[in-house]
Coordinates of C-alpha atoms in Angstrom, one line a residue:
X523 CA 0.0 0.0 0.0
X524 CA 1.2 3.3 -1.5
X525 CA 1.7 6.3 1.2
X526 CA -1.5 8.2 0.4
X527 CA -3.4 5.0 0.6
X528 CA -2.2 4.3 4.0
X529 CA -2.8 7.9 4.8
X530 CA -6.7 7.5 3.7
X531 CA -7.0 3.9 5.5
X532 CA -5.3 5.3 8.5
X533 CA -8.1 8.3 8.7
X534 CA -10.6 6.1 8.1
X535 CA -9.8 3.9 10.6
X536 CA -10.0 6.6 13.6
X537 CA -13.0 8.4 12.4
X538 CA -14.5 4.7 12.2
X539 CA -13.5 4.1 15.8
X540 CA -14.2 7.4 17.7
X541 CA -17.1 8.4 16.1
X542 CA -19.1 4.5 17.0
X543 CA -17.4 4.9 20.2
X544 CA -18.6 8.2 21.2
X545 CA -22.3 7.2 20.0
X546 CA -22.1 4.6 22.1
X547 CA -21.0 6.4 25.2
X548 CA -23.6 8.9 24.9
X549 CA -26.2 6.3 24.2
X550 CA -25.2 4.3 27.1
X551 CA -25.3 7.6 29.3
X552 CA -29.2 8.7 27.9
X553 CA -30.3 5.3 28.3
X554 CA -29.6 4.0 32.0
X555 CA -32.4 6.5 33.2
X556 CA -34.7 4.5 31.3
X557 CA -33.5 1.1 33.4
X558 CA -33.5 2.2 36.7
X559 CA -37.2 0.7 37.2
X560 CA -36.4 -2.7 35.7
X561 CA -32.6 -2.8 37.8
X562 CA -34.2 -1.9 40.8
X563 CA -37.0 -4.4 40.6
X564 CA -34.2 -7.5 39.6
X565 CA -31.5 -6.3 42.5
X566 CA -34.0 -5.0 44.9
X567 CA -32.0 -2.0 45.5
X568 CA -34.2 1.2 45.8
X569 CA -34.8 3.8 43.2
X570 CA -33.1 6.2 45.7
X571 CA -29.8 4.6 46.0
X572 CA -29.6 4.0 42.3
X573 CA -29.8 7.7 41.6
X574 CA -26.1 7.1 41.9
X575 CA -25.7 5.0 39.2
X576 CA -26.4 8.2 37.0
X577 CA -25.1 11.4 39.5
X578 CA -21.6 8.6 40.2
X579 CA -21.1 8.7 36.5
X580 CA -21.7 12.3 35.5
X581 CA -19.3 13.3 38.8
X582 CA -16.4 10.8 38.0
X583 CA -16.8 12.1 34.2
X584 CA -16.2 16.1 35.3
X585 CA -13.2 14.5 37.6
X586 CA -11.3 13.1 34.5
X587 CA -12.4 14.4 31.2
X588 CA -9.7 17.0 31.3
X589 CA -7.1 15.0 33.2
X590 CA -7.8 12.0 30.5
X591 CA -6.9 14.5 27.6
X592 CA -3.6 15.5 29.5
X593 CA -2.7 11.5 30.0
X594 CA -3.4 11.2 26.4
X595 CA -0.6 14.2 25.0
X596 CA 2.1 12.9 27.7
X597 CA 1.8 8.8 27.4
X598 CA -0.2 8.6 23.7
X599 CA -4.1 9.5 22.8
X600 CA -4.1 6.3 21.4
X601 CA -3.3 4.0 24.1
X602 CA -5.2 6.5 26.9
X603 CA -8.2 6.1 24.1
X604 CA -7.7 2.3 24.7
X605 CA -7.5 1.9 28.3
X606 CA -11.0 4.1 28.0
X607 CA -12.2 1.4 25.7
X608 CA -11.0 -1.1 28.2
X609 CA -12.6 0.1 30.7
X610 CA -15.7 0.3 29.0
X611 CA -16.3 -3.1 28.5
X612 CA -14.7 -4.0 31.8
X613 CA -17.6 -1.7 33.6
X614 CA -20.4 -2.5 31.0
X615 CA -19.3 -6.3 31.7
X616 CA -19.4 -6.1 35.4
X617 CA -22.6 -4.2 35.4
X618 CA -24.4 -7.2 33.1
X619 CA -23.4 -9.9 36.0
X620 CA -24.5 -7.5 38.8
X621 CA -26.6 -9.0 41.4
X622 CA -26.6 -6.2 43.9
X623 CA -27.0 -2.4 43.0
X624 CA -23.8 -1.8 44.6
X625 CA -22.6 -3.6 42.3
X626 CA -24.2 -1.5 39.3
X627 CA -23.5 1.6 40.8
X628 CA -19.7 0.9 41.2
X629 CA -19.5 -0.4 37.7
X630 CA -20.8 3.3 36.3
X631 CA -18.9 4.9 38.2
X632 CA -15.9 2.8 36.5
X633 CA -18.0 3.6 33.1
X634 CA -17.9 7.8 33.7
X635 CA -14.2 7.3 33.7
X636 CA -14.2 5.2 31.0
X637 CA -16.9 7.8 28.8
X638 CA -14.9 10.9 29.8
X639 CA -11.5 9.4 28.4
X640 CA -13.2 7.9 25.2
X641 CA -14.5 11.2 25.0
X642 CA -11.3 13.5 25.0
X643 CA -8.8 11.3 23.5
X644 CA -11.0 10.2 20.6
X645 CA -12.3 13.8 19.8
X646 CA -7.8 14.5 20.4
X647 CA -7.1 11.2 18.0
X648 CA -10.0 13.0 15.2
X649 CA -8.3 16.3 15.3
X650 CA -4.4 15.3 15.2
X651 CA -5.2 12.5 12.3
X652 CA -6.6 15.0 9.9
X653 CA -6.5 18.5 8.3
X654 CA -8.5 21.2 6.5
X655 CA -11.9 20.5 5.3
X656 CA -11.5 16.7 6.3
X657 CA -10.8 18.0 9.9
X658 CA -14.1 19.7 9.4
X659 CA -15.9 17.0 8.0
X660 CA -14.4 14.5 10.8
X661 CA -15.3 16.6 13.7
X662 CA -18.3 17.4 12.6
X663 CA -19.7 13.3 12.0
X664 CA -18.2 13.4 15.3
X665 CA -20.3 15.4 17.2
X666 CA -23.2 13.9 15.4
X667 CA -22.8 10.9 16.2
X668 CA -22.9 12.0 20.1
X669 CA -26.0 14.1 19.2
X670 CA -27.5 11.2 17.6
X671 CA -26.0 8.2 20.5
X672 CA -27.7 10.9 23.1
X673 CA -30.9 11.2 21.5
X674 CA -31.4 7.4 20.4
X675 CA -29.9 6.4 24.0
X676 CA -33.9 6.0 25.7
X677 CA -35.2 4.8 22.9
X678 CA -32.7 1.8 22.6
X679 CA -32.8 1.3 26.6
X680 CA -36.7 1.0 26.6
X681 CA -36.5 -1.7 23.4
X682 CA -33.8 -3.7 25.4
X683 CA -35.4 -3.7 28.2
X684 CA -38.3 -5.7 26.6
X685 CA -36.4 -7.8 24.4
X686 CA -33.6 -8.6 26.4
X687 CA -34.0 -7.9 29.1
X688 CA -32.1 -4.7 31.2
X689 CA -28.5 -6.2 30.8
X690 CA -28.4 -6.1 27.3
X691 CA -27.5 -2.6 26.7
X692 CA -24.5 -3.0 28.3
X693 CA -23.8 -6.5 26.7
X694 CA -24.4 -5.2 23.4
X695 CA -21.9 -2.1 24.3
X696 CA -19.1 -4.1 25.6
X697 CA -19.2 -6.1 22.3
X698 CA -19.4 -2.5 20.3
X699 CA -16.6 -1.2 22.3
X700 CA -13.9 -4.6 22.1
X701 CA -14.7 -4.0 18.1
X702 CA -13.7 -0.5 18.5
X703 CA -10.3 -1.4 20.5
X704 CA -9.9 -4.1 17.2
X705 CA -9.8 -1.2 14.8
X706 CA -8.0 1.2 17.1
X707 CA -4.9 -1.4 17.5
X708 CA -4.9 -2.3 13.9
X709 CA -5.9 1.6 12.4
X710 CA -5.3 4.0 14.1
X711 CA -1.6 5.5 14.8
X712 CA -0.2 6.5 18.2
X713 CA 0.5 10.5 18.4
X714 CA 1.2 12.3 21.3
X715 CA 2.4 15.9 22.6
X716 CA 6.5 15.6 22.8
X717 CA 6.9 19.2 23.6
X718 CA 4.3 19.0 26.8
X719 CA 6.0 19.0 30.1
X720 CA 5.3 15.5 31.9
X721 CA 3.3 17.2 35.1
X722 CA -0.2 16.0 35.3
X723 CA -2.7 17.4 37.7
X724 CA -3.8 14.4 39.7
X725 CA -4.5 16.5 43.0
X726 CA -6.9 18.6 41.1
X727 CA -9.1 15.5 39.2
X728 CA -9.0 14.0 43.5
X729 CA -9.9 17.2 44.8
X730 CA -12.9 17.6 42.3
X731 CA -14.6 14.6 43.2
X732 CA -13.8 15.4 46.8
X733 CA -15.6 18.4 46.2
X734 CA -18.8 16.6 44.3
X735 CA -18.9 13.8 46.4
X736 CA -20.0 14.7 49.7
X737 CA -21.7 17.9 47.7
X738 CA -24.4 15.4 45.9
X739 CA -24.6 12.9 48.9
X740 CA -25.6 15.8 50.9
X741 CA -28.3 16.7 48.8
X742 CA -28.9 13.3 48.2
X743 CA -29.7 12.2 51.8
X744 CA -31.0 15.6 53.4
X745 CA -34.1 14.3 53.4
X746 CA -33.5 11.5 55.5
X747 CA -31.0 13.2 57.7
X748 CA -32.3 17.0 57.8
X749 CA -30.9 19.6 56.6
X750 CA -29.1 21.1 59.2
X751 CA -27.9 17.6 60.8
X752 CA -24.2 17.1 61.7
X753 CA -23.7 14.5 58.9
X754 CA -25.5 16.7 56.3
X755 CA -23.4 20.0 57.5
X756 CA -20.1 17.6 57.3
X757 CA -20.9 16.9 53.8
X758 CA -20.9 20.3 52.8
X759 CA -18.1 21.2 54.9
X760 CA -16.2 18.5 53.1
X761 CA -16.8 20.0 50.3
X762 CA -16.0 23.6 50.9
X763 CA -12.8 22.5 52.3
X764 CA -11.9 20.7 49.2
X765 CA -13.1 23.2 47.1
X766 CA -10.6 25.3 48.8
X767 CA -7.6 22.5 48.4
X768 CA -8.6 22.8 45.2
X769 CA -8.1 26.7 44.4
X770 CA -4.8 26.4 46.5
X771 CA -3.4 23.4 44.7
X772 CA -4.3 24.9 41.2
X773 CA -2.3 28.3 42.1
X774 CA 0.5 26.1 42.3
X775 CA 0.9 22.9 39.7
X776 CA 2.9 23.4 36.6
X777 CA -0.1 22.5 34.6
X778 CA -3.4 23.5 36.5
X779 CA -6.5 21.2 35.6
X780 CA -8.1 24.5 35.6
X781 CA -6.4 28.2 34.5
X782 CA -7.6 30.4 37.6
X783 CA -6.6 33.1 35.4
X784 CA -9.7 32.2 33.2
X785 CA -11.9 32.8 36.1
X786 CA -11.6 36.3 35.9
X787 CA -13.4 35.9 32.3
X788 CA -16.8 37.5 32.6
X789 CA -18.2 35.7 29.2
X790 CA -16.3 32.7 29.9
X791 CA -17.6 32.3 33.4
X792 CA -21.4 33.1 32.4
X793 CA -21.9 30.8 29.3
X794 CA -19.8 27.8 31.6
X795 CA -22.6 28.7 34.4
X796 CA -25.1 28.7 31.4
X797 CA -24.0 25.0 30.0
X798 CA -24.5 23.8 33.8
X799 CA -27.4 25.0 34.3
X800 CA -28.9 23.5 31.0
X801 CA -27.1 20.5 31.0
X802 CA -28.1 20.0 34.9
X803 CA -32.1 20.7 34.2
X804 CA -32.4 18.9 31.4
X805 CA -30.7 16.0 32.6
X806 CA -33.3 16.1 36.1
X807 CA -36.0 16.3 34.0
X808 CA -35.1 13.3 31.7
X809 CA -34.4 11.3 34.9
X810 CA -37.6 12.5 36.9
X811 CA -40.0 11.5 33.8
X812 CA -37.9 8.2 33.1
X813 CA -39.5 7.2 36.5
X814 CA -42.4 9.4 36.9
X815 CA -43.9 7.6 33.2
X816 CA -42.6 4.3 34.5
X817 CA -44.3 4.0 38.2
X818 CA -47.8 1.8 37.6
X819 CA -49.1 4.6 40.3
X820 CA -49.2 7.2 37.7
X821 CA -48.8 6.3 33.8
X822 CA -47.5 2.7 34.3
X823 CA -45.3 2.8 30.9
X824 CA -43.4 -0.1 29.9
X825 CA -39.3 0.5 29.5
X826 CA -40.2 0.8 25.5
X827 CA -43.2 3.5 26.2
X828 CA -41.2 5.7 28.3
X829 CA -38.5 5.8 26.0
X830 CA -40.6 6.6 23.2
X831 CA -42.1 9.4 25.6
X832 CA -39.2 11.0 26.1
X833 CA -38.1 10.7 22.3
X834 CA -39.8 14.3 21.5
X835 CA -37.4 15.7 24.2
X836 CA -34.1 14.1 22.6
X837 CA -34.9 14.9 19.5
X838 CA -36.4 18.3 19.8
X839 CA -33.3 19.4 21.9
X840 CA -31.0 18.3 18.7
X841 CA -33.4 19.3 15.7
X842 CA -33.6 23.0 17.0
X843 CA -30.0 23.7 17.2
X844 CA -28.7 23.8 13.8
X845 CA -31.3 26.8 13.3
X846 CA -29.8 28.8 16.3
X847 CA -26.8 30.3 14.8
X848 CA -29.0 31.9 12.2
X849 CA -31.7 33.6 15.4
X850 CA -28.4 34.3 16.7
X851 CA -26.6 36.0 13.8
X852 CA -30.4 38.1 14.1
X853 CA -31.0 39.0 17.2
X854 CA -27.9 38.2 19.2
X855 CA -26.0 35.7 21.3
X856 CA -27.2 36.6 24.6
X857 CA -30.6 37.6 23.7
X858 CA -30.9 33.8 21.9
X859 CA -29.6 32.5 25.5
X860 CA -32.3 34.4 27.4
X861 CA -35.0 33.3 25.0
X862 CA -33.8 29.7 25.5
X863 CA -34.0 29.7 28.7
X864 CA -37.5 32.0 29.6
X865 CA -38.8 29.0 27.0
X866 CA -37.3 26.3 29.3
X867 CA -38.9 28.1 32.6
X868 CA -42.4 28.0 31.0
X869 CA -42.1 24.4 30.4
X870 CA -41.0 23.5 34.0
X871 CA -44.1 25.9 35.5
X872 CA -46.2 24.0 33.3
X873 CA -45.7 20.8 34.7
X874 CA -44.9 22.3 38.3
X875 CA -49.2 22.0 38.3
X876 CA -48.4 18.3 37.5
X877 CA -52.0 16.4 38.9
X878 CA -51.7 13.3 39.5
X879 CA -54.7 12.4 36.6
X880 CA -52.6 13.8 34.0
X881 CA -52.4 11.5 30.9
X882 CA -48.8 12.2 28.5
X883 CA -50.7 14.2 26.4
X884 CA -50.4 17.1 28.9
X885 CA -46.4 16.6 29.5
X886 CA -46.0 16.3 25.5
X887 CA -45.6 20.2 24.5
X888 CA -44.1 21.4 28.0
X889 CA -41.6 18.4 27.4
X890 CA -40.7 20.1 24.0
X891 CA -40.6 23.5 25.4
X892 CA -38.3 22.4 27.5
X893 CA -36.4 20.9 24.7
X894 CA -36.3 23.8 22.1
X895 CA -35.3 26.2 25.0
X896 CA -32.3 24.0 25.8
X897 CA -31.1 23.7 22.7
X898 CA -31.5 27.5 21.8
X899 CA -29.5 28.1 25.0
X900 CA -26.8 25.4 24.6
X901 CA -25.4 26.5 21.2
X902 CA -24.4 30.2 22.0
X903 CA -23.4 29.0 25.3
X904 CA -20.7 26.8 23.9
X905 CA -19.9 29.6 21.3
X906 CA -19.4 32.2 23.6
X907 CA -17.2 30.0 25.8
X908 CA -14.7 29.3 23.0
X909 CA -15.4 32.7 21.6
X910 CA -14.3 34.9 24.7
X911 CA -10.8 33.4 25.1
X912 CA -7.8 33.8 22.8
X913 CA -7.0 31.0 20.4
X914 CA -4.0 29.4 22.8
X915 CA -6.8 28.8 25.6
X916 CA -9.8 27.5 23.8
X917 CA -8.9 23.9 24.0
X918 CA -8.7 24.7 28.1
X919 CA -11.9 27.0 27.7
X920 CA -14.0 23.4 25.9
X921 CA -12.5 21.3 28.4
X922 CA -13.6 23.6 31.1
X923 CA -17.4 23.8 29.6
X924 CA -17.8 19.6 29.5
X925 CA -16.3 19.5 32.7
X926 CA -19.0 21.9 33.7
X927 CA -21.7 20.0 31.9
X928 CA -20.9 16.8 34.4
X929 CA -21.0 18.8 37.1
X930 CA -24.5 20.4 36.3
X931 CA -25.7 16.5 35.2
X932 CA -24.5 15.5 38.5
X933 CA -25.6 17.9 40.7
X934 CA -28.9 18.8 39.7
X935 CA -29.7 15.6 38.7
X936 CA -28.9 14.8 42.5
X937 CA -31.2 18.0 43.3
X938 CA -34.1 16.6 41.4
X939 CA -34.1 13.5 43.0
X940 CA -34.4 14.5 46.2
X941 CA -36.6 16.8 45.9
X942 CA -39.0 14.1 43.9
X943 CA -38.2 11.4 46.6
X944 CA -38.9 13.5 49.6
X945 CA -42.2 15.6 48.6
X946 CA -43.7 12.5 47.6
X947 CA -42.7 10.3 50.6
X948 CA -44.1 13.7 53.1
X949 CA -47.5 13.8 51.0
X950 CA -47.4 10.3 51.4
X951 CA -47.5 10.0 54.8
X952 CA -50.3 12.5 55.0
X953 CA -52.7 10.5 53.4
X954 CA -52.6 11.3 49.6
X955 CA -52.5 8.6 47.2
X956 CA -49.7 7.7 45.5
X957 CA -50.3 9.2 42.0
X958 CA -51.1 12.3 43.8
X959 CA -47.8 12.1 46.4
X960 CA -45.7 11.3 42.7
X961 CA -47.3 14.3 40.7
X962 CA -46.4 16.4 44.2
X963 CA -43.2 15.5 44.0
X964 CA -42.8 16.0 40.2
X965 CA -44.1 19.4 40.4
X966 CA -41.6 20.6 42.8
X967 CA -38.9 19.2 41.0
X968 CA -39.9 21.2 38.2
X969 CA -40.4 24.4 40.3
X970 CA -36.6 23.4 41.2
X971 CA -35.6 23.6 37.8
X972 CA -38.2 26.4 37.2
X973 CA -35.7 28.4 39.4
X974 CA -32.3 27.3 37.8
X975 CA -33.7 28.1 34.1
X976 CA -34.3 31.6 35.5
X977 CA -31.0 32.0 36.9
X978 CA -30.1 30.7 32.8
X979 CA -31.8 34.2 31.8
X980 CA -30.5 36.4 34.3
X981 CA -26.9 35.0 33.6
X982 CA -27.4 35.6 29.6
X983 CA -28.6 39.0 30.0
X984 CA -26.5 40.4 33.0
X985 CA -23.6 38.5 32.6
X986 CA -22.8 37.4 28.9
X987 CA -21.5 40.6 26.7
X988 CA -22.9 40.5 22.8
X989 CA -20.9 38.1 20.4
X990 CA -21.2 37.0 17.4
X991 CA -20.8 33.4 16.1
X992 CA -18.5 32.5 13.1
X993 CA -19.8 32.7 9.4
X994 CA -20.6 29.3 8.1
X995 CA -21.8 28.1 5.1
X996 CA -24.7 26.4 6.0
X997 CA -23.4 23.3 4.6
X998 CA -24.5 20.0 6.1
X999 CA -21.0 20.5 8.3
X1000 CA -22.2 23.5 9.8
X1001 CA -25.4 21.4 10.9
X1002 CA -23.9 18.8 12.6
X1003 CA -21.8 20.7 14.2
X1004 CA -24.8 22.9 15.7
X1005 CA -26.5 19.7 16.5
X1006 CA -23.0 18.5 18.5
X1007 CA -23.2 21.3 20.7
X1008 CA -26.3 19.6 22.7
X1009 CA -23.6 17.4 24.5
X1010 CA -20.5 18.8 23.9
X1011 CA -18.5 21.9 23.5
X1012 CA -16.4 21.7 20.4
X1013 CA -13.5 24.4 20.0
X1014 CA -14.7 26.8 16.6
X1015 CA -14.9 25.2 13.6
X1016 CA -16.6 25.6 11.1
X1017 CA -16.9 25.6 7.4
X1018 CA -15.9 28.9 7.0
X1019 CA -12.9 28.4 8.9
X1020 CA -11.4 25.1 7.9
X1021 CA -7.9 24.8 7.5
X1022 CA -7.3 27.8 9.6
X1023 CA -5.1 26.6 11.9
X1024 CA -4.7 28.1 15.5
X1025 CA -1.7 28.6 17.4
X1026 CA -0.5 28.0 21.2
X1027 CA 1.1 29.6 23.1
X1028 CA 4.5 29.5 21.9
X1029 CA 3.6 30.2 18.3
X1030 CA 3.2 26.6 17.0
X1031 CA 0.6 25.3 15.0
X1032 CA -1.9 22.8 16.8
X1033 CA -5.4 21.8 14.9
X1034 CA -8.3 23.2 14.6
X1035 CA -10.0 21.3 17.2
X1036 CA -7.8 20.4 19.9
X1037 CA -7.5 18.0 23.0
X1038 CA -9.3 18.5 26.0
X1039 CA -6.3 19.3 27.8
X1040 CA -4.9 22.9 29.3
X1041 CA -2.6 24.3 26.3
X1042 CA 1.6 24.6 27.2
X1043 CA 2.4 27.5 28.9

């Protein structure tokens, strides 16, 4: 085989592997909502202590998805990519034999490590392996493949569920996954960073999850223990203390996980807060309905109906998006934000007066109101994140809005849930009947969120200065990429801008779209 022909087979080979690995992270992810009925009911481990299985993974993701790019420029993006892979099936394989939910939960919690790294290093392997427009046209398939893995992911849960029962998914990923290392090994060529100094944050990735830990177990037992009891206060002073670690050791490694510097970025700070809050609601609210459609007290669906219930949501949230950058180019990047999220709000009051008679039909246009806000929102977030920093820090800037992301999964995901678990167990007690105790506790979950998506507004309009987006095309590049930008923050690129290369921070060349890792100094 003849140089260019091993070139072409070569890219091939890694846009093969990353983009079907990342669809099947991201399907994996959307999906396990969808389960948590059916697990519960075979391990006899309550709904309650599963929400872990979803808030472990999201915070052992924000830990590592910038650490796992850093691993991958020092030791090689494509042998990080593979331990990801490896773990992967090792978690998705342990989670299939699990008897316990202990024994689920600590196998996601392996799998948020393993999704982050797939995650970084594949989108690091994409962006090194190719050039120009076919960097364009790689990233972009990329990102919609994650779009479409996220979308498709409750869908596929609820037909597995049925057919295969609830192990299946992650059978049928593990197999997916060792394919994926079989191509990387025999495709895909090892590149790595030789001018990056060696120095890898590990303190910082410990100290965040010693900072989200006892953060989400707090709000996840504060109903059971009180608010203001000793073990729920220690949680949260655990957490401030290692939020503090955590500013002190960043002041002071080589290469920080997080530029503290880059806090003092108005834009930056307000469209990172933005991606939380969106990423964190919409997340609740997929996890409340995946149970709140499932319970026989209230609409009794089977795994396959709820995930066909939630389908508008999924797909709404990514068939909006590649229409925002022209409302944005119109009226504004802030302005489109706002709108987004004042859409968003109306949806959550609207089923804040959840009843516990309520057929789907009243949950299905609130659901995509919810939807369409979130993905007017999360587009011009991501832009202005990238878009407020110069072109050495935007690959730290990306890295710090998916970590973000994570954290807003995690947390408010963590939020909803207890909020959900508690009002309904107090209306409980005092007499109601379960659909109306559920429908109590849906609604103030939603007023929950109600809240957050106003604090989306408020941060758009107060805090987020005008911008404008690049000029695309409006090629079918341009549209995936919008649609990408529902579950991840891509560095700029777009057709308009292909083959203009950035530069670090030493003057040298690095692509388009770079790792998730914090740039040389």
């Amino acid at each position: 085989m003849n140089e260019g022909a091993r070139k072409v087979a070569s890219a091939s080979g890694v846009l093969a592997a990353t983009c079907v690995s990342t669809l099947v992270v991201n399907a994996n992810t959307s999906a396990v909502s969808i389960l948590l009925p059916a697990i519960s009911q075979d391990t006899g481990t309550s709904l309650e202590t599963l929400q872990w299985a979803v808030t472990g993974y999201s915070l052992v993701g924000a830990a590592v998805i910038i650490t796992s790019g850093s691993l991958g420029d020092v030791f090689g993006r494509k042998r990080v990519f593979l331990g990801g892979l490896l773990l992967f099936v090792i978690s998705c394989v342990l989670i299939a034999l699990a008897n316990s939910g202990g024994l689920v939960i600590a196998g996601r919690l392996i799998q948020g490590a393993a999704g982050a790294t797939i995650l970084a290093c594949g989108l690091s392997l994409l962006s090194v392996g190719t050039s120009g427009e076919a960097q364009l046209r790689a990233v972009s398939m990329w990102g919609a493949a994650a779009a479409v893995g996220a979308a498709a992911g409750p869908l596929l849960g609820g037909v597995l569920v049925d057919v295969t029962g609830w192990q299946g998914l992650f059978w049928i990923d593990a197999g997916v996954a060792a394919l994926c290392m079989v191509l990387t090994v025999t495709s895909v060529a090892e590149s790595r960073d030789p001018d990056r100094p060696r120095s890898i944050d590990y303190a910082g990735t410990v100290l965040v999850a010693l900072t989200l830990m006892p953060l989400i177990l707090g709000f996840s037992k504060s109903g059971d223990w009180g608010w203001f009891s000793p073990a729920t206060l220690l949680c949260f002073a655990v957490t401030v203390l290692a939020g503090y670690a955590f500013l002190h050791v960043e002041r002071r490694v080589s290469i920080p996980l997080l530029d503290l510097a880059l806090l003092r970025n108005r834009v930056l700070v307000g469209s990172t807060i933005a991606i939380l809050i969106a990423s964190g609601t919409i997340n609740g609210l997929m996890y409340l309905f995946s149970l709140y459609f499932q319970d026989p007290a209230t609409l009794g669906f089977s795994p396959l109906q709820a995930g066909l219930a939630t389908l508008p949501a999924t797909v709404g949230l990514v068939a909006v998006t590649p229409l925002v950058p022209r409302l944005t180019e119109r009226i504004g990047g802030r302005q489109t934000i706002a709108m987004g999220f004042a859409i968003t709000t109306l949806g959550f009051v609207v089923v804040g007066f959840t009843e516990g008679s309520w057929r789907y039909v009243a949950f299905f246009l609130p659901l995509i109101a919810i939807a369409v806000g979130m993905g007017l929102s999360n587009g011009p977030s991501s832009s202005a994140a990238t878009a407020a920093v110069p072109p050495a820090q935007v690959g730290e800037a990306s890295g710090v809005s998916n970590m973000a992301r994570y954290v807003g999964a995690a947390v408010a995901t963590a939020l909803a849930a207890t909020t959900y678990g508690t009002v309904s167990t107090n209306h409980r007690d005092n007499g109601e009947s379960a659909a109306s105790a559920l429908s109590s506790g849906l609604g103030a979950a939603s007023w929950l969120m109600a809240v957050f998506s106003i604090a989306g507004v408020v941060m758009a309009l107060a805090v987020i200065a005008r911008f404008r987006p690049g000029e695309g095309r409006g090629t079918i590049d341009d549209v995936l990429l919008a649609a990408a930008s529902s579950v991840h923050t891509l560095p700029p690129l777009t057709a308009a801008s292909a083959g203009q290369g950035t530069q670090d921070s030493s003057g040298k060349p690095v692509p388009q779209a770079p790792p998730q890792s914090p740039p040389r100094p």
